[in-house]
Short mmCIF file of C-alpha atoms in Angstrom, two decimals:
data_model
loop_
_atom_site.label_atom_id
_atom_site.label_comp_id
_atom_site.label_asym_id
_atom_site.label_seq_id
_atom_site.Cartn_x
_atom_site.Cartn_y
_atom_site.Cartn_z
CA UNK P 1 -28.94 -2.78 -15.55
CA UNK P 2 -28.49 0.39 -13.49
CA UNK P 3 -27.46 -0.04 -9.88
CA UNK P 4 -29.80 1.71 -7.44
CA UNK P 5 -28.03 3.82 -4.86
CA UNK P 6 -29.17 4.16 -1.28
CA UNK P 7 -30.29 7.70 -0.40
CA UNK P 8 -27.48 7.85 2.14
CA UNK P 9 -24.81 7.63 -0.56
CA UNK P 10 -25.39 11.15 -1.84
CA UNK P 11 -25.70 12.46 1.72
CA UNK P 12 -22.43 10.82 2.78
CA UNK P 13 -20.31 12.71 0.25
CA UNK P 14 -17.85 15.26 1.75
CA UNK P 15 -18.02 18.88 0.66
CA UNK P 16 -15.27 21.52 0.42
CA UNK P 17 -15.99 25.15 1.21
CA UNK P 18 -14.73 27.34 -1.62
CA UNK P 19 -12.99 30.25 0.13
CA UNK P 20 -11.66 28.77 3.39
CA UNK P 21 -10.89 25.31 2.00
CA UNK P 22 -12.32 23.42 4.98
CA UNK P 23 -14.08 20.11 4.36
CA UNK P 24 -17.27 18.81 5.96
CA UNK P 25 -17.30 15.02 6.12
CA UNK P 26 -20.87 14.76 4.78
CA UNK P 27 -23.80 16.87 3.55
CA UNK P 28 -25.56 17.23 6.90
CA UNK P 29 -25.61 20.40 8.98
CA UNK P 30 -27.06 20.82 12.45
CA UNK P 31 -28.80 24.18 12.18
CA UNK P 32 -28.84 26.64 15.06
CA UNK P 33 -31.43 26.45 17.81
CA UNK P 34 -31.76 28.48 20.99
CA UNK P 35 -30.53 26.03 23.63
CA UNK P 36 -30.97 28.40 26.61
CA UNK P 37 -28.51 26.37 28.66
CA UNK P 38 -25.96 29.11 29.47
CA UNK P 39 -25.72 30.89 32.81
CA UNK P 40 -28.16 33.73 33.43
CA UNK P 41 -28.80 36.34 36.09
CA UNK P 42 -31.58 38.93 36.05
CA UNK P 43 -29.52 41.21 38.30
CA UNK P 44 -25.89 40.68 37.33
CA UNK P 45 -25.15 40.80 33.56
CA UNK P 46 -21.57 39.68 34.22
CA UNK P 47 -22.97 36.28 35.20
CA UNK P 48 -24.79 35.82 31.91
CA UNK P 49 -23.95 33.74 28.89
CA UNK P 50 -21.25 31.28 30.00
CA UNK P 51 -21.37 27.73 28.58
CA UNK P 52 -22.47 25.22 31.21
CA UNK P 53 -21.72 21.53 31.65
CA UNK P 54 -25.21 20.84 30.32
CA UNK P 55 -24.53 22.79 27.12
CA UNK P 56 -21.21 21.03 26.59
CA UNK P 57 -22.84 17.62 27.15
CA UNK P 58 -25.49 18.49 24.56
CA UNK P 59 -22.86 19.28 21.93
CA UNK P 60 -20.77 16.28 22.84
CA UNK P 61 -23.87 14.15 22.21
CA UNK P 62 -24.46 15.73 18.82
CA UNK P 63 -20.78 15.29 17.92
CA UNK P 64 -21.19 11.53 18.26
CA UNK P 65 -23.85 11.59 15.57
CA UNK P 66 -21.45 12.11 12.62
CA UNK P 67 -22.92 15.48 11.56
CA UNK P 68 -20.79 17.17 8.91
CA UNK P 69 -21.18 20.65 10.38
CA UNK P 70 -22.57 21.71 13.74
CA UNK P 71 -23.79 25.29 14.14
CA UNK P 72 -24.33 26.50 17.69
CA UNK P 73 -27.34 28.38 18.97
CA UNK P 74 -27.24 32.14 18.66
CA UNK P 75 -24.29 33.54 20.61
CA UNK P 76 -25.21 37.10 21.54
CA UNK P 77 -22.68 39.89 21.09
CA UNK P 78 -24.14 42.20 23.73
CA UNK P 79 -24.96 41.21 27.30
CA UNK P 80 -28.17 43.22 27.61
CA UNK P 81 -29.55 42.35 24.18
CA UNK P 82 -30.60 38.71 24.21
CA UNK P 83 -33.02 36.64 22.18
CA UNK P 84 -33.86 34.91 25.48
CA UNK P 85 -32.45 34.25 28.93
CA UNK P 86 -29.91 31.44 28.84
CA UNK P 87 -28.29 32.53 25.56
CA UNK P 88 -24.53 32.23 25.34
CA UNK P 89 -22.79 35.62 25.13
CA UNK P 90 -19.45 37.01 23.97
CA UNK P 91 -19.38 40.66 25.02
CA UNK P 92 -16.17 42.63 24.67
CA UNK P 93 -17.13 44.69 27.75
CA UNK P 94 -17.34 41.71 30.11
CA UNK P 95 -14.27 40.35 31.96
CA UNK P 96 -14.83 36.66 31.11
CA UNK P 97 -12.11 34.32 29.91
CA UNK P 98 -14.17 33.53 26.84
CA UNK P 99 -11.44 31.60 25.06
CA UNK P 100 -11.18 29.01 27.84
CA UNK P 101 -14.96 28.78 28.25
CA UNK P 102 -15.74 28.31 24.57
CA UNK P 103 -12.72 26.06 23.95
CA UNK P 104 -14.49 23.38 26.01
CA UNK P 105 -17.51 23.69 23.75
CA UNK P 106 -15.34 23.52 20.63
CA UNK P 107 -13.51 20.38 21.80
CA UNK P 108 -16.75 18.61 22.64
CA UNK P 109 -18.31 19.51 19.28
CA UNK P 110 -15.30 18.52 17.16
CA UNK P 111 -14.37 15.31 18.96
CA UNK P 112 -15.80 13.01 16.26
CA UNK P 113 -14.94 14.92 13.10
CA UNK P 114 -17.65 17.58 12.80
CA UNK P 115 -16.86 21.16 11.88
CA UNK P 116 -18.02 23.53 14.62
CA UNK P 117 -19.37 26.95 13.66
CA UNK P 118 -20.58 29.54 16.17
CA UNK P 119 -23.70 31.48 15.20
CA UNK P 120 -23.33 35.16 16.17
CA UNK P 121 -26.43 37.27 16.63
CA UNK P 122 -28.04 40.41 17.97
CA UNK P 123 -31.85 40.41 18.41
CA UNK P 124 -32.37 44.08 17.64
CA UNK P 125 -36.01 44.89 18.37
CA UNK P 126 -36.82 41.21 19.01
CA UNK P 127 -35.82 41.22 22.68
CA UNK P 128 -38.38 40.87 25.45
CA UNK P 129 -39.13 44.09 27.30
CA UNK P 130 -38.40 42.13 30.49
CA UNK P 131 -34.78 41.70 29.38
CA UNK P 132 -34.21 44.98 27.52
CA UNK P 133 -36.62 47.96 27.81
CA UNK P 134 -34.41 50.02 25.47
CA UNK P 135 -33.76 47.88 22.38
CA UNK P 136 -31.84 49.08 19.34
CA UNK P 137 -32.55 48.51 15.69
CA UNK P 138 -32.09 49.97 12.22
CA UNK P 139 -35.13 52.23 12.76
CA UNK P 140 -37.80 52.86 15.40
CA UNK P 141 -40.37 50.44 13.99
CA UNK P 142 -42.31 48.60 16.71
CA UNK P 143 -42.19 44.83 17.02
CA UNK P 144 -45.74 43.51 17.58
CA UNK P 145 -46.28 41.15 20.55
CA UNK P 146 -45.72 37.51 19.68
CA UNK P 147 -46.38 34.33 21.62
CA UNK P 148 -47.19 36.20 24.81
CA UNK P 149 -43.93 38.18 24.64
CA UNK P 150 -43.95 41.99 24.51
CA UNK P 151 -41.31 44.27 23.02
CA UNK P 152 -40.39 47.92 23.56
CA UNK P 153 -40.06 50.43 20.75
CA UNK P 154 -36.45 50.36 19.48
CA UNK P 155 -34.08 53.29 19.13
CA UNK P 156 -32.37 53.67 15.72
CA UNK P 157 -28.67 52.92 15.95
CA UNK P 158 -26.41 55.91 15.40
CA UNK P 159 -23.44 55.76 13.05
CA UNK P 160 -21.22 55.18 16.09
CA UNK P 161 -23.59 52.50 17.33
CA UNK P 162 -23.40 50.66 14.01
CA UNK P 163 -19.59 50.75 14.08
CA UNK P 164 -19.71 49.35 17.61
CA UNK P 165 -22.00 46.51 16.48
CA UNK P 166 -19.60 45.69 13.63
CA UNK P 167 -16.68 45.63 16.06
CA UNK P 168 -18.59 43.40 18.47
CA UNK P 169 -19.26 40.80 15.78
CA UNK P 170 -15.60 40.86 14.77
CA UNK P 171 -14.47 40.55 18.39
CA UNK P 172 -16.74 37.58 19.02
CA UNK P 173 -15.49 35.89 15.84
CA UNK P 174 -11.87 36.35 16.94
CA UNK P 175 -12.67 34.80 20.34
CA UNK P 176 -14.22 31.75 18.71
CA UNK P 177 -11.30 31.40 16.32
CA UNK P 178 -8.84 31.41 19.20
CA UNK P 179 -11.05 28.95 21.09
CA UNK P 180 -10.77 26.43 18.25
CA UNK P 181 -13.97 26.99 16.28
CA UNK P 182 -13.79 26.33 12.54
CA UNK P 183 -15.86 29.36 11.67
CA UNK P 184 -18.82 31.60 12.46
CA UNK P 185 -22.27 32.20 11.07
CA UNK P 186 -23.89 35.64 11.00
CA UNK P 187 -27.59 35.44 11.82
CA UNK P 188 -29.20 37.59 9.12
CA UNK P 189 -32.60 35.87 9.16
CA UNK P 190 -35.83 35.52 11.17
CA UNK P 191 -36.17 39.21 11.86
CA UNK P 192 -33.13 39.69 14.11
CA UNK P 193 -30.98 42.83 13.93
CA UNK P 194 -29.10 42.16 10.68
CA UNK P 195 -32.35 41.07 9.04
CA UNK P 196 -33.93 44.29 10.35
CA UNK P 197 -31.30 46.21 8.39
CA UNK P 198 -31.99 44.14 5.25
CA UNK P 199 -35.75 44.67 5.27
CA UNK P 200 -37.28 47.91 4.03
CA UNK P 201 -40.15 47.19 6.44
CA UNK P 202 -37.87 47.74 9.43
CA UNK P 203 -35.14 49.90 7.87
CA UNK P 204 -36.28 53.45 7.12
CA UNK P 205 -32.83 54.97 7.32
CA UNK P 206 -31.65 57.66 4.90
CA UNK P 207 -27.91 57.28 5.49
CA UNK P 208 -25.45 54.83 3.92
CA UNK P 209 -27.10 51.92 5.79
CA UNK P 210 -30.60 52.52 4.42
CA UNK P 211 -32.52 53.03 1.20
CA UNK P 212 -31.21 50.77 -1.56
CA UNK P 213 -30.66 47.06 -0.96
CA UNK P 214 -26.92 47.61 -1.37
CA UNK P 215 -27.03 50.11 1.49
CA UNK P 216 -29.28 47.92 3.65
CA UNK P 217 -26.87 45.00 3.20
CA UNK P 218 -23.82 47.17 3.92
CA UNK P 219 -23.63 46.36 7.64
CA UNK P 220 -23.34 42.64 6.85
CA UNK P 221 -20.58 43.14 4.30
CA UNK P 222 -18.80 45.49 6.72
CA UNK P 223 -18.96 42.79 9.42
CA UNK P 224 -17.50 40.18 7.06
CA UNK P 225 -14.69 42.60 6.19
CA UNK P 226 -14.05 43.38 9.86
CA UNK P 227 -13.85 39.68 10.72
CA UNK P 228 -11.32 39.09 7.96
CA UNK P 229 -9.22 41.98 9.28
CA UNK P 230 -9.40 40.70 12.87
CA UNK P 231 -8.98 36.97 12.07
CA UNK P 232 -6.02 36.59 9.76
CA UNK P 233 -6.56 32.85 9.27
CA UNK P 234 -7.92 32.40 5.74
CA UNK P 235 -9.14 28.91 6.64
CA UNK P 236 -11.65 30.39 9.12
CA UNK P 237 -15.08 29.76 7.62
CA UNK P 238 -17.66 32.55 7.37
CA UNK P 239 -21.31 31.61 6.91
CA UNK P 240 -24.53 33.62 6.78
CA UNK P 241 -28.07 32.57 7.64
CA UNK P 242 -30.35 34.42 5.22
CA UNK P 243 -34.09 34.60 4.74
CA UNK P 244 -35.32 33.59 1.30
CA UNK P 245 -38.42 35.68 2.09
CA UNK P 246 -39.86 37.45 5.12
CA UNK P 247 -43.45 36.69 4.02
CA UNK P 248 -44.53 40.12 5.31
CA UNK P 249 -45.88 43.15 3.48
CA UNK P 250 -42.98 45.35 2.35
CA UNK P 251 -40.50 42.89 3.87
CA UNK P 252 -37.36 41.29 2.45
CA UNK P 253 -38.43 39.28 -0.61
CA UNK P 254 -37.11 36.54 -2.90
CA UNK P 255 -35.56 38.88 -5.46
CA UNK P 256 -33.72 40.81 -2.74
CA UNK P 257 -32.58 37.52 -1.26
CA UNK P 258 -31.03 36.44 -4.55
CA UNK P 259 -29.19 39.75 -4.91
CA UNK P 260 -27.99 39.67 -1.31
CA UNK P 261 -26.68 36.14 -1.83
CA UNK P 262 -24.61 37.49 -4.72
CA UNK P 263 -23.21 40.22 -2.46
CA UNK P 264 -22.28 37.58 0.10
CA UNK P 265 -20.52 35.39 -2.44
CA UNK P 266 -18.56 38.39 -3.73
CA UNK P 267 -17.50 39.07 -0.13
CA UNK P 268 -16.12 35.53 0.20
CA UNK P 269 -18.87 33.97 2.32
CA UNK P 270 -18.40 30.19 2.26
CA UNK P 271 -21.87 29.05 3.24
CA UNK P 272 -25.30 30.62 2.79
CA UNK P 273 -27.98 28.88 4.84
CA UNK P 274 -31.50 29.60 3.61
CA UNK P 275 -34.52 29.87 5.84
CA UNK P 276 -37.44 32.29 6.12
CA UNK P 277 -40.00 34.20 8.14
CA UNK P 278 -39.92 36.55 11.13
CA UNK P 279 -41.66 36.89 14.48
CA UNK P 280 -44.44 38.74 12.63
CA UNK P 281 -45.29 36.02 10.14
CA UNK P 282 -45.64 32.25 10.27
CA UNK P 283 -42.91 30.65 8.17
CA UNK P 284 -44.59 27.38 7.31
CA UNK P 285 -47.83 28.40 5.60
CA UNK P 286 -46.44 29.18 2.16
CA UNK P 287 -45.96 26.86 -0.82
CA UNK P 288 -43.74 23.86 -0.16
CA UNK P 289 -41.95 21.73 -2.69
CA UNK P 290 -40.59 18.20 -2.99
CA UNK P 291 -37.89 17.49 -5.61
CA UNK P 292 -39.16 16.38 -9.00
CA UNK P 293 -39.53 12.76 -9.94
CA UNK P 294 -41.19 11.42 -6.80
CA UNK P 295 -44.94 11.24 -7.55
CA UNK P 296 -45.49 8.49 -4.99
CA UNK P 297 -44.53 10.49 -1.92
CA UNK P 298 -48.09 11.52 -1.12
CA UNK P 299 -49.44 14.29 1.09
CA UNK P 300 -47.15 13.79 4.10
CA UNK P 301 -43.84 14.02 2.27
CA UNK P 302 -45.13 16.82 0.05
CA UNK P 303 -44.90 19.02 3.14
CA UNK P 304 -41.12 18.59 3.36
CA UNK P 305 -38.38 20.96 2.19
CA UNK P 306 -40.01 24.34 2.77
CA UNK P 307 -37.53 26.50 0.89
CA UNK P 308 -36.22 24.33 -1.94
CA UNK P 309 -38.04 26.33 -4.63
CA UNK P 310 -36.31 29.52 -3.44
CA UNK P 311 -32.97 27.75 -3.10
CA UNK P 312 -33.17 26.49 -6.67
CA UNK P 313 -33.54 30.07 -7.89
CA UNK P 314 -30.69 31.37 -5.74
CA UNK P 315 -28.48 28.55 -6.99
CA UNK P 316 -28.75 30.06 -10.50
CA UNK P 317 -27.11 33.26 -9.23
CA UNK P 318 -24.59 31.86 -6.73
CA UNK P 319 -21.82 29.81 -8.32
CA UNK P 320 -19.22 29.28 -5.56
CA UNK P 321 -20.73 29.67 -2.12
CA UNK P 322 -22.18 26.50 -0.63
CA UNK P 323 -25.98 26.56 -0.25
CA UNK P 324 -27.71 24.88 2.69
CA UNK P 325 -31.47 24.64 3.16
CA UNK P 326 -33.06 24.29 6.58
CA UNK P 327 -36.73 23.67 7.20
CA UNK P 328 -38.94 20.62 6.96
CA UNK P 329 -36.57 17.85 5.87
CA UNK P 330 -37.64 14.55 7.43
CA UNK P 331 -37.04 11.67 4.97
CA UNK P 332 -33.69 10.49 3.63
CA UNK P 333 -35.21 10.08 0.17
CA UNK P 334 -36.21 13.74 -0.08
CA UNK P 335 -32.89 14.89 1.41
CA UNK P 336 -30.93 12.79 -1.06
CA UNK P 337 -32.99 13.96 -4.03
CA UNK P 338 -32.45 17.59 -3.08
CA UNK P 339 -28.67 17.00 -3.16
CA UNK P 340 -28.64 14.91 -6.35
CA UNK P 341 -30.81 17.40 -8.23
CA UNK P 342 -28.57 20.29 -7.20
CA UNK P 343 -31.23 22.24 -5.36
CA UNK P 344 -29.05 22.47 -2.26
CA UNK P 345 -25.52 21.44 -1.31
CA UNK P 346 -26.22 20.68 2.36
CA UNK P 347 -29.22 19.54 4.41
CA UNK P 348 -29.95 21.57 7.52
CA UNK P 349 -31.64 19.76 10.41
CA UNK P 350 -32.72 21.32 13.68
CA UNK P 351 -35.60 19.89 15.74
CA UNK P 352 -35.21 16.33 14.39
CA UNK P 353 -31.81 16.28 16.14
CA UNK P 354 -33.31 17.09 19.53
CA UNK P 355 -35.57 14.03 19.33
CA UNK P 356 -32.84 11.86 17.80
CA UNK P 357 -29.37 13.37 18.29
CA UNK P 358 -27.73 10.51 16.33
CA UNK P 359 -30.20 10.61 13.44
CA UNK P 360 -27.55 11.55 10.86
CA UNK P 361 -25.38 8.58 11.78
CA UNK P 362 -28.40 6.30 11.61
CA UNK P 363 -29.45 7.61 8.19
CA UNK P 364 -25.94 7.27 6.80
CA UNK P 365 -25.70 3.68 8.03
CA UNK P 366 -29.09 2.82 6.56
CA UNK P 367 -30.52 2.05 9.99
CA UNK P 368 -33.20 4.75 9.57
CA UNK P 369 -34.82 6.31 6.53
CA UNK P 370 -36.62 9.25 8.15
CA UNK P 371 -36.86 11.36 11.27
CA UNK P 372 -39.22 10.46 14.07
CA UNK P 373 -42.72 11.89 13.85
CA UNK P 374 -44.56 13.72 16.61
CA UNK P 375 -48.22 13.83 17.58
CA UNK P 376 -48.57 17.55 18.29
CA UNK P 377 -51.52 19.43 16.80
CA UNK P 378 -50.82 21.93 13.98
CA UNK P 379 -48.67 24.88 14.99
CA UNK P 380 -45.05 25.54 15.85
CA UNK P 381 -44.93 26.92 19.40
CA UNK P 382 -45.46 23.52 20.99
CA UNK P 383 -42.78 21.98 18.81
CA UNK P 384 -40.30 24.74 19.65
CA UNK P 385 -40.99 24.28 23.35
CA UNK P 386 -40.71 20.50 23.01
CA UNK P 387 -37.32 20.80 21.30
CA UNK P 388 -36.12 23.05 24.14
CA UNK P 389 -37.19 20.43 26.65
CA UNK P 390 -35.40 17.69 24.72
CA UNK P 391 -32.18 19.73 24.56
CA UNK P 392 -32.37 20.26 28.32
CA UNK P 393 -32.86 16.53 28.81
CA UNK P 394 -29.85 15.69 26.65
CA UNK P 395 -27.76 18.27 28.49
CA UNK P 396 -28.73 16.73 31.83
CA UNK P 397 -28.05 13.18 30.67
CA UNK P 398 -31.73 12.22 30.92
CA UNK P 399 -33.89 10.09 28.67
CA UNK P 400 -35.33 12.09 25.76
CA UNK P 401 -39.10 12.50 25.86
CA UNK P 402 -40.77 10.73 22.94
CA UNK P 403 -43.39 13.07 21.46
CA UNK P 404 -44.54 10.38 19.06
CA UNK P 405 -46.43 9.18 22.13
CA UNK P 406 -49.91 10.59 22.76
CA UNK P 407 -49.58 10.45 26.54
CA UNK P 408 -46.31 12.41 26.49
CA UNK P 409 -47.82 15.04 24.20
CA UNK P 410 -50.90 15.46 26.39
CA UNK P 411 -48.80 15.69 29.54
CA UNK P 412 -46.50 18.29 27.96
CA UNK P 413 -49.35 20.47 26.70
CA UNK P 414 -51.01 20.37 30.11
CA UNK P 415 -47.76 21.37 31.80
CA UNK P 416 -47.27 24.29 29.41
CA UNK P 417 -50.83 25.50 29.92
CA UNK P 418 -50.12 25.91 33.61
CA UNK P 419 -47.08 28.07 32.88
CA UNK P 420 -47.82 30.05 29.71
CA UNK P 421 -51.52 29.68 28.84
CA UNK P 422 -51.69 32.85 26.72
CA UNK P 423 -48.69 31.93 24.62
CA UNK P 424 -49.75 28.42 23.62
CA UNK P 425 -53.26 29.51 22.66
CA UNK P 426 -51.94 30.88 19.38
CA UNK P 427 -49.82 29.57 16.52
CA UNK P 428 -46.47 31.15 17.34
CA UNK P 429 -44.63 30.11 14.18
CA UNK P 430 -41.03 31.22 14.02
CA UNK P 431 -37.57 29.75 14.41
CA UNK P 432 -35.71 30.63 17.57
CA UNK P 433 -32.33 30.67 15.84
#
């Protein structure tokens, strides 16, 4: 008689990254979110982007949850180009002692065995006009308003500007390496700068960084090469967050994603995290898929695992790089099946870990079998805002608001309506990081 395995058994298995040789203690990955807990000044850019005690407490809390790999929120490489106020920043032009500041974050994140990876990003055209009235991008294609936020028309980066961007990513990676991070992740998804280069919708260049997909992906490969030249440690992990699809007309599509993943593997990228969508297009309205062999899951669980179908196709083309899927995982059974069936190598969790920062530990021990639900109406803006509130609460050592409670949901929506009524009146469906 066959012995039934708990779902946690597959999820508890360690995994070795093929090029750097580092080992994650299990198959869970905390995906990046925009914490917005760093210092910020509207008037003095030199005061922006430093890790705070609240941010360090947040990551210390996550570290106690036995997560195999922790990826930070998007660390910006340029002080005036932020996804939002409160982002962490590593800018080569600022006089900060970044190594000392980020070493505290690394120690807190690694204290219980997790790998810590810093996500590096540049928003490109996706920066509020209130923060940057002169954004830069691959081309001068406007970013439509989204969620009550307005954006200025970007200026195409010059050849010199592109080389400066490449150097800034490499500099930030070297800082994190010295500070004790295990690796970095390049944010090439969700419509940020590197994704703007990848997409023919936002990249109309005619030079070596535009036109063919190989040219549009060149800046990413050049950044990986520059990091390897700057950081001599071969055990330093390099990851990339990549869209499986932009879900926009003339945007980055599934076929281009598969080819780009092959480029990344050839460049020695250890981990490719798959997600999707941009500020222009809701990411959760397309076809979703549950692993085969589970006809009894029903309607609720059939909404899990947004990008598994795409990941399964990419897995056919990528033989060495580790694949992680982020988006929609809630039940241990679906997570385990995705690993066992080879659709993904790692399970990326984001918002479930703001409601339950020790969820991974509780799933692995068998104490829980799924993430906590919430009682928000359909749409993503409220959930993004709720996760931000929960991260702030964790950082301040406060009780975490339970949004599986109707009263808490009603109170939160009412509070948001007083602050940003225009923004929450629409379905603002995109990931922050």
